[in-house]
Amino acid sequence: MPLYRLCFQERGAHRVEQQVGFFNDEGALAYARRFARGRAVEVWRDAVLLHRDPAPRVLAESL
């Protein structure tokens, strides 16, 4: 079971990294998206970047 590094980027410079084991790339990506909670996320396997999701844009409230 390969280890994946999930990197969650908060607004600003705060970055949270987590290492988890999954059987395939799709499982790691689904897990990362589920726990992103509005943060940008990167999924790495060893030194290879598999996927990057930017943080969703915050829309200004209409007046």
XYZ file of N, CA and C in Angstrom:
189
model
N 0.864 -1.172 0.000
C 0.000 0.000 0.000
C 0.913 1.238 0.000
N 0.849 2.043 -1.066
C 1.713 3.231 -1.129
C 1.259 4.322 -0.158
N 2.224 5.102 0.289
C 1.923 6.248 1.147
C 1.721 7.486 0.285
N 0.722 8.242 0.646
C 0.416 9.500 -0.038
C 0.575 10.634 0.953
N 1.060 11.768 0.471
C 1.162 12.968 1.308
C 0.076 13.934 0.848
N -0.810 14.280 1.764
C -1.887 15.220 1.481
C -1.501 16.555 2.096
N -1.535 17.609 1.311
C -1.160 18.947 1.775
C -2.368 19.860 1.644
N -2.802 20.393 2.771
C -3.931 21.316 2.802
C -3.390 22.708 3.071
N -3.725 23.662 2.200
C -3.229 25.031 2.321
C -4.359 25.941 2.786
N -4.193 26.485 3.982
C -5.159 27.457 4.504
C -4.928 28.788 3.799
N -5.858 29.684 3.935
C -5.633 31.035 3.415
C -4.469 31.638 4.194
N -3.524 32.193 3.482
C -2.314 32.670 4.139
C -1.207 31.645 3.959
N -0.324 31.548 4.927
C 0.844 30.687 4.776
C 0.736 29.369 5.538
N -0.332 29.139 6.278
C -0.456 27.921 7.086
C -0.704 26.704 6.193
N 0.152 25.688 6.332
C 0.052 24.477 5.512
C 0.030 23.266 6.436
N -0.913 22.372 6.205
C -1.040 21.150 7.003
C -0.739 19.962 6.093
N 0.163 19.100 6.530
C 0.499 17.905 5.754
C 0.127 16.663 6.549
N -0.324 15.639 5.818
C -0.748 14.392 6.450
C -0.305 13.250 5.543
N 0.275 12.203 6.121
C 0.641 11.025 5.342
C -0.345 9.908 5.635
N -0.881 9.327 4.565
C -1.861 8.249 4.706
C -1.566 7.177 3.661
N -1.988 5.959 3.933
C -1.821 4.859 2.991
C -3.132 4.548 2.287
N -3.072 4.394 0.969
C -4.242 4.034 0.163
C -3.834 3.010 -0.870
N -4.806 2.293 -1.401
C -4.528 1.282 -2.410
C -4.343 1.889 -3.799
N -4.938 3.076 -4.031
C -4.810 3.679 -5.358
C -4.928 5.204 -5.282
N -4.600 5.855 -6.394
C -4.610 7.314 -6.467
C -6.009 7.890 -6.274
N -7.018 7.214 -6.826
C -8.393 7.715 -6.736
C -8.887 7.749 -5.289
N -8.521 6.751 -4.508
C -8.917 6.727 -3.106
C -8.283 7.856 -2.311
N -7.028 8.125 -2.588
C -6.329 9.215 -1.904
C -6.937 10.563 -2.269
N -7.271 10.749 -3.545
C -7.871 12.005 -3.989
C -9.260 12.198 -3.384
N -10.069 11.149 -3.351
C -11.408 11.250 -2.766
C -11.322 11.598 -1.281
N -10.393 10.984 -0.569
C -10.199 11.276 0.859
C -9.786 12.736 1.048
N -8.840 13.205 0.233
C -8.358 14.587 0.351
C -9.474 15.585 0.077
N -10.267 15.338 -0.961
C -11.369 16.262 -1.277
C -12.413 16.273 -0.170
N -12.653 15.135 0.438
C -13.666 15.061 1.507
C -13.254 15.898 2.717
N -11.975 15.893 3.041
C -11.503 16.591 4.227
C -10.846 17.939 3.931
N -10.992 18.442 2.716
C -10.383 19.726 2.348
C -11.041 20.884 3.101
N -12.345 20.838 3.288
C -13.083 21.879 4.020
C -12.777 23.282 3.515
N -12.825 23.457 2.198
C -12.635 24.784 1.622
C -11.187 25.196 1.463
N -10.261 24.282 1.719
C -8.842 24.603 1.579
C -8.321 24.071 0.249
N -7.237 24.661 -0.220
C -6.543 24.106 -1.381
C -5.908 22.786 -0.956
N -5.863 21.815 -1.871
C -5.317 20.504 -1.520
C -4.394 20.007 -2.628
N -3.301 19.369 -2.220
C -2.391 18.697 -3.137
C -2.246 17.257 -2.682
N -2.174 16.338 -3.655
C -1.976 14.923 -3.357
C -0.653 14.504 -4.005
N 0.265 14.002 -3.178
C 1.589 13.583 -3.628
C 1.787 12.103 -3.357
N 2.443 11.409 -4.277
C 2.935 10.046 -4.049
C 4.434 10.111 -4.278
N 5.195 9.909 -3.237
C 6.645 10.103 -3.253
C 6.931 11.546 -3.679
N 7.677 11.750 -4.752
C 8.010 13.110 -5.204
C 7.155 13.544 -6.384
N 6.078 12.811 -6.662
C 5.230 13.094 -7.822
C 3.927 13.750 -7.368
N 3.658 14.940 -7.887
C 2.385 15.612 -7.615
C 1.316 14.961 -8.481
N 0.320 14.342 -7.847
C -0.740 13.658 -8.584
C -1.905 14.580 -8.920
N -2.244 15.457 -7.980
C -3.409 16.313 -8.198
C -3.324 17.553 -7.320
N -3.845 18.651 -7.856
C -3.923 19.901 -7.088
C -5.302 20.513 -7.320
N -6.019 20.747 -6.226
C -7.307 21.444 -6.264
C -7.113 22.804 -5.608
N -7.392 23.896 -6.327
C -7.290 25.209 -5.676
C -8.430 25.397 -4.682
N -8.244 26.318 -3.773
C -9.314 26.637 -2.829
C -10.463 27.271 -3.596
N -11.689 26.952 -3.225
C -12.824 27.573 -3.912
C -12.846 29.072 -3.654
N -13.253 29.806 -4.653
C -13.334 31.262 -4.509
C -14.518 31.633 -3.629
N -14.309 32.636 -2.817
C -15.373 33.137 -1.959
C -16.071 34.261 -2.710
N -17.344 34.110 -2.899
C -18.108 35.131 -3.621
C -18.550 36.224 -2.655
N -18.458 37.437 -3.119
C -18.907 38.564 -2.293
C -20.427 38.524 -2.190
N -20.915 38.858 -1.026
C -22.366 38.883 -0.846
C -22.953 40.057 -1.617
N -24.100 39.845 -2.210
C -24.745 40.944 -2.931
C -25.391 41.899 -1.931
N -25.394 43.135 -2.277
C -25.952 44.164 -1.374
C -27.439 44.227 -1.435
